[in-house]
Amino acid sequence: MFVDNKINIPLLQDVFPYFQPIVSLQTQRIIAYESLGRHSVNGEIQSLGPFFSDATISRDVHISVDRQLREHAFAKLMASDADCQLFINLKPSWIYQVYRLTGELPTLQLIDKYQIPPSRIVIEIVEEAFHGNLQDLRKVLDVYIQKGCTLAIDDVGSGFSNLDRIAVIQPKILKIDLKILKKSAKHEGYRALIRSFSIIAAQMGASLLVEGVETNEDLQNAMLAGARYAQGFLFSPAVPEFLPENHFKELLSEQIGMFYNQELIKHNRLFEIEQALNHLIPTDVLIQSAEEADAVLANLTASTLDIAIRVYICKEDGNQLSSNYYREATGLWVKDEKFRGSNWVWRPYFIPNILTMKHQQTGILSQPYSDLDTLSFIQTYSCPIGNEFYLFMDLAL
C-alpha cells in the first residue's frame, strides 16, 4: 500500500477496470469500450476519477495504479469473446516523460504480452495541461501509430484540448465535450462551434464521438452534429462485463429512424422552397446597370417569400452590382446602396456555386450558416438572372 498523509491511496489489489460501451450510429452496434478505473471501498464500488485528478498525489503513484488497471483491462479483453476496440485514457505528460526517460511505452509492452491486435487499442489523449513541445509529443505518439493503434483526443472544445493539439496530433477520433453539445441546442455560438468540429473532423479524416449522451434528445443532437459514435448513460454506465454487440440495436434503430424522418421533413420543405423560388425569380430580364438591378429587386420584394430577409445581385466575378434590399422588423423592405461594389468571392461557397448555377442554369440553396450581421441562422438561395448575373436571397429558416 502506498503511504500518503493527505488521502487514502487504494491498494493495487483493490483496483479494477469497468467498461463503458461506445456505439456506432453507422452499424447500430457496440464497437468499443472505454476502460475506466474503479475500486472497492467497504464493499462499495467507487470511481477512481477523484484519485487521478488529485494533484497532491505523486505522478508515480498515479502511473502505478493506472498500469494495474490497464493490465487488468487488456487481460479481460483477450479473455472475452467481444469483437471491439478498447479506449484507454493516457495523460500526454505521462506518455512524454516516460518515453523520454526510458525509451519505452508500457502500453505497447502490454499489447505484446497479451498478443492484442494493436488496431483494437485506441489511445485516448485526455484533457490536461501539457508544457512540453507538441511536436516532440507527436513523435512519441507516432510510435503508437506505427504499431497500429488509433489516436483519439478527449474533451475537444474544453480546456487544454485546443486546436493546436488537434492539428499536431491529427487524431482519428475527436470526442466532443457534452456540455458544449447541450449548449449548442440553445445557443447559436455553441451550435456554430459544434458545426466547426464536424468540418474539422471531415477535413482531417477523423470521426466525431459524442460522450455523455444521457437522453434521446442528446442523441438526436449528436446525430445533428455529425457524430459517428456515441457514448453515455442513455446506453449504459461503465459495467464490469462486456455486453453483446447488438445490445442497443433496437434503441439505435428507433432513434435513427426518428432522426431520418425529422430531417426528411425539413429537407422536403427546403426543396419546396427552392422550387418555389426557381419559379418566382425572373431569368429573362436585361440588366446593364446598378439602377436596373435595383429595379428588378424592387419588383421582386413586392412578391417574395415571407422568409426572405435580404436580396442582392452580383456579377460572376463576385462584384455586387445592386444595392442590398433588406427586410426590417416591421416587414418593410429598405434599400441600402453602400453594398454596391462589394466583392463576395472570398466566401468558400461562392465560386463552386457560381459554376454549378452557370452549367445547370438553375437555383440552389446553401447549407445553413450564421449570418455575419445578425448572427441569425440562415440559408442563401442563389440563381442565374439576366445576362451573366446572379441573384442571392438570404432566408431566415
Short mmCIF file of C-alpha atoms in Angstrom, two decimals:
data_model
loop_
_atom_site.label_atom_id
_atom_site.label_comp_id
_atom_site.label_asym_id
_atom_site.label_seq_id
_atom_site.Cartn_x
_atom_site.Cartn_y
_atom_site.Cartn_z
CA MET A 1 0.00 0.00 0.00
CA PHE A 2 1.29 3.49 -0.83
CA VAL A 3 1.66 5.89 2.04
CA ASP A 4 0.11 9.33 1.76
CA ASN A 5 -0.82 11.56 4.68
CA LYS A 6 -3.46 13.57 2.82
CA ILE A 7 -5.80 10.99 1.31
CA ASN A 8 -6.25 7.24 1.20
CA ILE A 9 -4.46 5.59 -1.69
CA PRO A 10 -6.16 2.44 -3.00
CA LEU A 11 -4.45 -0.90 -2.70
CA LEU A 12 -3.40 -2.22 -6.08
CA GLN A 13 -5.36 -5.42 -5.49
CA ASP A 14 -8.50 -3.34 -4.89
CA VAL A 15 -8.48 -1.53 -8.25
CA PHE A 16 -10.13 -2.88 -11.39
CA PRO A 17 -11.48 -1.61 -14.70
CA TYR A 18 -15.11 -1.08 -15.66
CA PHE A 19 -16.10 -0.63 -19.28
CA GLN A 20 -18.48 1.93 -20.78
CA PRO A 21 -19.78 0.94 -24.22
CA ILE A 22 -19.31 3.14 -27.28
CA VAL A 23 -21.87 2.62 -30.02
CA SER A 24 -21.65 3.20 -33.75
CA LEU A 25 -24.51 5.09 -35.37
CA GLN A 26 -23.30 3.59 -38.64
CA THR A 27 -23.72 -0.08 -37.65
CA GLN A 28 -26.00 0.32 -34.58
CA ARG A 29 -23.64 -1.92 -32.64
CA ILE A 30 -21.20 -1.61 -29.76
CA ILE A 31 -17.87 -1.07 -31.44
CA ALA A 32 -15.69 -0.16 -28.44
CA TYR A 33 -15.48 0.34 -24.69
CA GLU A 34 -13.73 2.99 -22.66
CA SER A 35 -11.77 1.49 -19.77
CA LEU A 36 -12.50 3.40 -16.54
CA GLY A 37 -10.93 2.87 -13.12
CA ARG A 38 -12.90 1.62 -10.14
CA HIS A 39 -12.01 0.48 -6.62
CA SER A 40 -13.81 -1.15 -3.74
CA VAL A 41 -14.34 0.87 -0.54
CA ASN A 42 -16.04 -1.08 2.25
CA GLY A 43 -17.75 -3.21 -0.34
CA GLU A 44 -18.91 -0.22 -2.41
CA ILE A 45 -17.70 0.29 -5.99
CA GLN A 46 -16.39 3.83 -6.47
CA SER A 47 -14.83 5.74 -9.36
CA LEU A 48 -11.10 6.42 -9.35
CA GLY A 49 -11.70 9.74 -11.11
CA PRO A 50 -11.11 11.82 -7.93
CA PHE A 51 -7.92 9.85 -7.25
CA PHE A 52 -6.47 10.55 -10.69
CA SER A 53 -7.42 14.23 -10.58
CA ASP A 54 -5.86 14.80 -7.14
CA ALA A 55 -2.73 16.91 -7.69
CA THR A 56 -1.42 16.09 -4.19
CA ILE A 57 -0.71 12.52 -5.24
CA SER A 58 2.59 11.91 -6.98
CA ARG A 59 2.78 11.07 -10.65
CA ASP A 60 4.48 7.74 -9.89
CA VAL A 61 1.58 6.65 -7.67
CA HIS A 62 -0.94 7.62 -10.34
CA ILE A 63 1.01 5.75 -13.00
CA SER A 64 1.31 2.60 -10.88
CA VAL A 65 -2.43 2.42 -10.32
CA ASP A 66 -3.12 3.26 -13.98
CA ARG A 67 -0.85 0.47 -15.22
CA GLN A 68 -2.54 -2.01 -12.92
CA LEU A 69 -5.91 -1.02 -14.33
CA ARG A 70 -4.64 -1.23 -17.89
CA GLU A 71 -3.18 -4.70 -17.42
CA HIS A 72 -6.47 -5.97 -15.97
CA ALA A 73 -8.37 -4.35 -18.86
CA PHE A 74 -6.14 -5.93 -21.51
CA ALA A 75 -6.38 -9.34 -19.84
CA LYS A 76 -10.17 -9.03 -19.69
CA LEU A 77 -10.36 -8.02 -23.35
CA MET A 78 -8.40 -11.03 -24.54
CA ALA A 79 -10.29 -13.44 -22.26
CA SER A 80 -13.63 -12.31 -23.70
CA ASP A 81 -15.37 -13.05 -26.97
CA ALA A 82 -16.05 -9.35 -27.57
CA ASP A 83 -15.05 -8.14 -31.01
CA CYS A 84 -14.39 -4.49 -30.17
CA GLN A 85 -11.83 -1.80 -29.60
CA LEU A 86 -10.70 -0.62 -26.19
CA PHE A 87 -10.19 3.07 -25.38
CA ILE A 88 -7.56 3.70 -22.72
CA ASN A 89 -7.01 7.14 -21.21
CA LEU A 90 -3.45 8.46 -21.11
CA LYS A 91 -2.19 11.84 -19.98
CA PRO A 92 0.13 13.42 -22.55
CA SER A 93 2.63 14.32 -19.82
CA TRP A 94 2.86 10.66 -18.74
CA ILE A 95 3.47 9.42 -22.26
CA TYR A 96 6.06 12.08 -23.00
CA GLN A 97 8.01 11.82 -19.74
CA VAL A 98 8.08 8.02 -19.53
CA TYR A 99 9.25 7.66 -23.12
CA ARG A 100 11.87 10.37 -22.72
CA LEU A 101 13.28 8.68 -19.60
CA THR A 102 13.06 5.03 -20.66
CA GLY A 103 12.59 4.94 -24.42
CA GLU A 104 9.68 2.56 -23.81
CA LEU A 105 5.90 2.71 -23.86
CA PRO A 106 4.42 0.27 -21.32
CA THR A 107 1.09 0.10 -23.17
CA LEU A 108 2.83 -1.34 -26.22
CA GLN A 109 4.59 -3.86 -23.99
CA LEU A 110 1.19 -4.96 -22.65
CA ILE A 111 -0.13 -5.25 -26.21
CA ASP A 112 2.73 -7.66 -26.97
CA LYS A 113 2.31 -9.52 -23.67
CA TYR A 114 -1.38 -10.23 -24.26
CA GLN A 115 -0.99 -10.58 -28.05
CA ILE A 116 -3.65 -7.97 -28.70
CA PRO A 117 -4.01 -6.76 -32.30
CA PRO A 118 -2.88 -3.11 -31.96
CA SER A 119 -5.82 -1.99 -34.13
CA ARG A 120 -8.09 -2.88 -31.20
CA ILE A 121 -6.47 -0.30 -28.93
CA VAL A 122 -7.42 3.39 -29.02
CA ILE A 123 -5.03 5.73 -27.23
CA GLU A 124 -7.24 8.49 -25.84
CA ILE A 125 -5.27 11.65 -25.03
CA VAL A 126 -7.06 13.16 -22.07
CA GLU A 127 -7.64 16.84 -21.33
CA GLU A 128 -4.58 18.02 -19.37
CA ALA A 129 -2.07 20.85 -19.39
CA PHE A 130 1.00 19.83 -21.38
CA HIS A 131 4.02 22.08 -21.09
CA GLY A 132 6.33 20.24 -23.44
CA ASN A 133 6.78 20.67 -27.17
CA LEU A 134 3.76 19.38 -29.09
CA GLN A 135 5.95 18.28 -32.00
CA ASP A 136 8.01 16.15 -29.60
CA LEU A 137 4.80 14.68 -28.19
CA ARG A 138 3.67 13.87 -31.71
CA LYS A 139 6.88 11.92 -32.30
CA VAL A 140 6.10 9.77 -29.27
CA LEU A 141 2.52 9.26 -30.41
CA ASP A 142 3.84 8.21 -33.81
CA VAL A 143 5.27 5.13 -32.08
CA TYR A 144 1.71 4.08 -31.19
CA ILE A 145 0.53 4.79 -34.73
CA GLN A 146 3.37 2.79 -36.27
CA LYS A 147 2.42 -0.11 -34.03
CA GLY A 148 -1.13 0.10 -35.40
CA CYS A 149 -3.03 1.83 -32.58
CA THR A 150 -5.64 4.55 -33.15
CA LEU A 151 -5.38 8.03 -31.60
CA ALA A 152 -8.30 9.93 -30.06
CA ILE A 153 -8.47 13.29 -28.29
CA ASP A 154 -10.83 13.71 -25.34
CA ASP A 155 -12.95 16.75 -24.40
CA VAL A 156 -12.50 18.60 -27.68
CA GLY A 157 -13.56 22.21 -27.20
CA SER A 158 -12.83 22.17 -23.49
CA GLY A 159 -9.79 23.30 -21.54
CA PHE A 160 -6.47 22.09 -22.90
CA SER A 161 -7.79 20.07 -25.87
CA ASN A 162 -7.27 23.08 -28.11
CA LEU A 163 -6.85 23.49 -31.84
CA ASP A 164 -3.04 23.39 -31.69
CA ARG A 165 -3.15 19.98 -30.04
CA ILE A 166 -5.69 18.68 -32.55
CA ALA A 167 -3.68 19.99 -35.51
CA VAL A 168 -0.39 18.49 -34.36
CA ILE A 169 -1.71 15.14 -33.13
CA GLN A 170 -4.16 14.64 -36.02
CA PRO A 171 -6.30 12.08 -34.19
CA LYS A 172 -8.67 9.68 -35.92
CA ILE A 173 -11.38 10.28 -33.31
CA LEU A 174 -12.50 13.60 -31.77
CA LYS A 175 -14.51 13.27 -28.56
CA ILE A 176 -16.85 16.23 -28.08
CA ASP A 177 -17.49 17.63 -24.63
CA LEU A 178 -21.21 17.12 -23.98
CA LYS A 179 -21.53 20.46 -22.19
CA ILE A 180 -20.79 22.21 -25.48
CA LEU A 181 -23.24 19.96 -27.32
CA LYS A 182 -26.04 20.72 -24.85
CA LYS A 183 -25.36 24.43 -25.03
CA SER A 184 -25.45 24.20 -28.82
CA ALA A 185 -29.12 23.20 -28.68
CA LYS A 186 -29.97 26.62 -27.20
CA HIS A 187 -27.13 28.95 -28.17
CA GLU A 188 -26.12 29.81 -31.72
CA GLY A 189 -22.46 30.41 -30.84
CA TYR A 190 -22.08 26.90 -29.45
CA ARG A 191 -24.05 25.49 -32.37
CA ALA A 192 -21.54 27.09 -34.73
CA LEU A 193 -18.69 25.63 -32.69
CA ILE A 194 -20.16 22.13 -32.97
CA ARG A 195 -20.52 22.56 -36.74
CA SER A 196 -16.89 23.66 -36.93
CA PHE A 197 -15.74 20.45 -35.20
CA SER A 198 -17.73 18.44 -37.70
CA ILE A 199 -15.95 20.28 -40.53
CA ILE A 200 -12.54 19.87 -38.85
CA ALA A 201 -13.13 16.13 -38.42
CA ALA A 202 -14.16 15.75 -42.07
CA GLN A 203 -11.12 17.71 -43.29
CA MET A 204 -8.76 15.60 -41.14
CA GLY A 205 -10.32 12.25 -41.97
CA ALA A 206 -11.44 11.83 -38.35
CA SER A 207 -14.73 10.72 -36.77
CA LEU A 208 -16.76 12.52 -34.11
CA LEU A 209 -17.61 10.73 -30.88
CA VAL A 210 -20.12 12.44 -28.59
CA GLU A 211 -19.76 11.29 -24.99
CA GLY A 212 -22.08 11.82 -22.05
CA VAL A 213 -25.25 11.13 -24.07
CA GLU A 214 -27.98 10.79 -21.46
CA THR A 215 -31.29 11.34 -23.27
CA ASN A 216 -32.89 10.70 -26.64
CA GLU A 217 -32.66 14.44 -27.26
CA ASP A 218 -28.90 14.29 -26.64
CA LEU A 219 -28.61 11.51 -29.19
CA GLN A 220 -30.66 13.46 -31.76
CA ASN A 221 -28.38 16.48 -31.25
CA ALA A 222 -25.33 14.24 -31.58
CA MET A 223 -26.55 13.00 -34.95
CA LEU A 224 -27.32 16.57 -36.00
CA ALA A 225 -23.71 17.44 -35.15
CA GLY A 226 -22.46 14.67 -37.44
CA ALA A 227 -21.43 12.17 -34.75
CA ARG A 228 -20.41 8.74 -35.96
CA TYR A 229 -20.10 7.33 -32.45
CA ALA A 230 -21.90 7.96 -29.15
CA GLN A 231 -21.33 7.10 -25.51
CA GLY A 232 -23.24 7.75 -22.31
CA PHE A 233 -25.83 6.74 -19.73
CA LEU A 234 -28.58 6.59 -22.38
CA PHE A 235 -26.92 3.33 -23.33
CA SER A 236 -25.10 2.23 -20.19
CA PRO A 237 -22.85 3.38 -17.37
CA ALA A 238 -19.48 1.68 -17.06
CA VAL A 239 -20.08 -2.01 -16.36
CA PRO A 240 -17.81 -4.87 -15.22
CA GLU A 241 -18.53 -7.13 -18.21
CA PHE A 242 -18.70 -6.69 -21.98
CA LEU A 243 -22.20 -6.65 -23.46
CA PRO A 244 -23.47 -8.33 -26.66
CA GLU A 245 -22.51 -6.10 -29.58
CA ASN A 246 -26.15 -5.67 -30.70
CA HIS A 247 -27.40 -4.87 -27.18
CA PHE A 248 -28.58 -1.34 -28.16
CA LYS A 249 -29.53 -2.04 -31.77
CA GLU A 250 -33.28 -1.62 -31.20
CA LEU A 251 -32.83 1.71 -29.40
CA LEU A 252 -30.40 3.00 -32.02
CA SER A 253 -32.54 1.88 -34.97
CA GLU A 254 -35.58 3.62 -33.46
CA GLN A 255 -33.69 6.88 -32.82
CA ILE A 256 -32.01 6.86 -36.23
CA GLY A 257 -35.44 6.34 -37.82
CA MET A 258 -36.81 9.34 -35.92
CA PHE A 259 -33.82 11.43 -36.99
CA TYR A 260 -34.31 10.41 -40.62
CA ASN A 261 -37.99 11.34 -40.58
CA GLN A 262 -37.36 14.73 -38.96
CA GLU A 263 -34.57 15.58 -41.38
CA LEU A 264 -36.63 14.35 -44.34
CA ILE A 265 -39.48 16.69 -43.40
CA LYS A 266 -37.07 19.58 -43.01
CA HIS A 267 -35.29 19.00 -46.31
CA ASN A 268 -38.53 18.38 -48.21
CA ARG A 269 -39.65 21.80 -47.02
CA LEU A 270 -36.37 23.31 -48.18
CA PHE A 271 -36.74 21.60 -51.55
CA GLU A 272 -40.24 23.04 -51.90
CA ILE A 273 -38.91 26.50 -51.05
CA GLU A 274 -36.14 26.09 -53.62
CA GLN A 275 -38.61 25.04 -56.30
CA ALA A 276 -40.95 27.94 -55.47
CA LEU A 277 -38.08 30.40 -55.78
CA ASN A 278 -36.99 28.87 -59.09
CA HIS A 279 -40.43 29.75 -60.47
CA LEU A 280 -40.62 33.12 -58.74
CA ILE A 281 -37.33 34.67 -59.90
CA PRO A 282 -37.39 36.05 -63.48
CA THR A 283 -34.41 34.84 -65.50
CA ASP A 284 -35.00 36.68 -68.78
CA VAL A 285 -34.57 40.26 -67.54
CA LEU A 286 -31.98 42.56 -69.10
CA ILE A 287 -29.56 44.09 -66.60
CA GLN A 288 -26.89 46.58 -67.66
CA SER A 289 -26.53 48.92 -64.67
CA ALA A 290 -26.87 49.10 -60.91
CA GLU A 291 -30.12 51.02 -61.30
CA GLU A 292 -31.61 48.29 -63.49
CA ALA A 293 -30.52 45.65 -60.99
CA ASP A 294 -32.17 47.63 -58.18
CA ALA A 295 -35.37 47.92 -60.21
CA VAL A 296 -35.51 44.13 -60.60
CA LEU A 297 -35.09 43.70 -56.85
CA ALA A 298 -37.69 46.34 -56.03
CA ASN A 299 -40.26 44.46 -58.11
CA LEU A 300 -39.21 41.14 -56.58
CA THR A 301 -39.58 42.28 -52.95
CA ALA A 302 -43.25 43.04 -53.60
CA SER A 303 -43.99 39.34 -54.11
CA THR A 304 -41.17 37.38 -52.47
CA LEU A 305 -41.48 34.83 -49.67
CA ASP A 306 -42.05 35.94 -46.08
CA ILE A 307 -38.87 34.17 -45.00
CA ALA A 308 -36.67 36.32 -47.29
CA ILE A 309 -34.65 38.85 -45.28
CA ARG A 310 -32.06 40.16 -47.78
CA VAL A 311 -31.56 40.13 -51.54
CA TYR A 312 -28.88 41.45 -53.93
CA ILE A 313 -27.37 40.82 -57.37
CA CYS A 314 -23.71 40.04 -58.17
CA LYS A 315 -21.60 39.56 -61.25
CA GLU A 316 -19.89 36.25 -61.95
CA ASP A 317 -16.58 37.60 -60.56
CA GLY A 318 -18.15 38.29 -57.15
CA ASN A 319 -18.65 42.05 -57.53
CA GLN A 320 -22.03 43.19 -56.24
CA LEU A 321 -23.89 45.28 -58.83
CA SER A 322 -27.06 46.09 -56.95
CA SER A 323 -27.84 47.67 -53.63
CA ASN A 324 -28.81 45.45 -50.71
CA TYR A 325 -32.52 45.17 -50.10
CA TYR A 326 -33.27 44.01 -46.56
CA ARG A 327 -36.45 43.46 -44.60
CA GLU A 328 -36.90 45.44 -41.37
CA ALA A 329 -38.62 44.03 -38.29
CA THR A 330 -41.79 45.82 -39.43
CA GLY A 331 -41.79 43.74 -42.63
CA LEU A 332 -40.97 46.71 -44.88
CA TRP A 333 -38.11 46.46 -47.39
CA VAL A 334 -35.28 49.00 -47.25
CA LYS A 335 -32.70 49.79 -49.93
CA ASP A 336 -29.05 50.15 -48.87
CA GLU A 337 -26.72 51.41 -51.63
CA LYS A 338 -23.48 51.17 -49.66
CA PHE A 339 -23.04 47.49 -50.58
CA ARG A 340 -22.69 48.28 -54.29
CA GLY A 341 -19.18 47.28 -55.38
CA SER A 342 -18.67 44.75 -52.55
CA ASN A 343 -16.96 41.53 -53.56
CA TRP A 344 -18.02 38.12 -52.19
CA VAL A 345 -15.60 35.82 -53.99
CA TRP A 346 -13.75 35.23 -50.69
CA ARG A 347 -16.68 33.19 -49.38
CA PRO A 348 -15.77 29.48 -49.72
CA TYR A 349 -19.04 28.54 -51.38
CA PHE A 350 -19.12 31.40 -53.92
CA ILE A 351 -17.08 30.05 -56.85
CA PRO A 352 -18.40 26.43 -56.65
CA ASN A 353 -21.97 27.75 -56.51
CA ILE A 354 -21.43 30.10 -59.45
CA LEU A 355 -20.07 27.23 -61.55
CA THR A 356 -22.97 24.98 -60.59
CA MET A 357 -25.54 27.64 -61.50
CA LYS A 358 -23.73 28.54 -64.72
CA HIS A 359 -23.69 24.97 -66.02
CA GLN A 360 -27.06 23.81 -64.70
CA GLN A 361 -28.91 27.11 -65.16
CA THR A 362 -30.96 26.58 -62.01
CA GLY A 363 -31.11 27.93 -58.49
CA ILE A 364 -29.50 26.28 -55.45
CA LEU A 365 -29.88 26.52 -51.70
CA SER A 366 -26.83 26.75 -49.44
CA GLN A 367 -26.18 24.84 -46.24
CA PRO A 368 -27.33 26.60 -43.04
CA TYR A 369 -24.88 29.11 -41.53
CA SER A 370 -24.77 32.10 -39.20
CA ASP A 371 -25.33 35.49 -40.79
CA LEU A 372 -22.36 37.85 -40.33
CA ASP A 373 -24.53 40.85 -39.45
CA THR A 374 -27.41 39.42 -37.40
CA LEU A 375 -25.85 36.10 -36.23
CA SER A 376 -29.19 34.53 -37.16
CA PHE A 377 -29.25 31.01 -38.60
CA ILE A 378 -29.93 31.42 -42.34
CA GLN A 379 -29.58 29.83 -45.75
CA THR A 380 -28.90 31.56 -49.05
CA TYR A 381 -30.80 30.85 -52.26
CA SER A 382 -28.93 31.85 -55.42
CA CYS A 383 -29.81 31.62 -59.09
CA PRO A 384 -28.77 32.97 -62.52
CA ILE A 385 -30.60 36.13 -63.55
CA GLY A 386 -30.33 38.26 -66.67
CA ASN A 387 -27.15 38.27 -68.70
CA GLU A 388 -24.37 36.67 -66.58
CA PHE A 389 -25.63 37.99 -63.25
CA TYR A 390 -26.61 36.05 -60.16
CA LEU A 391 -29.24 36.80 -57.54
CA PHE A 392 -28.64 35.98 -53.88
CA MET A 393 -31.53 35.82 -51.39
CA ASP A 394 -30.92 35.22 -47.68
CA LEU A 395 -33.67 33.24 -45.97
CA ALA A 396 -34.47 33.01 -42.25
CA LEU A 397 -35.46 29.34 -41.88
#
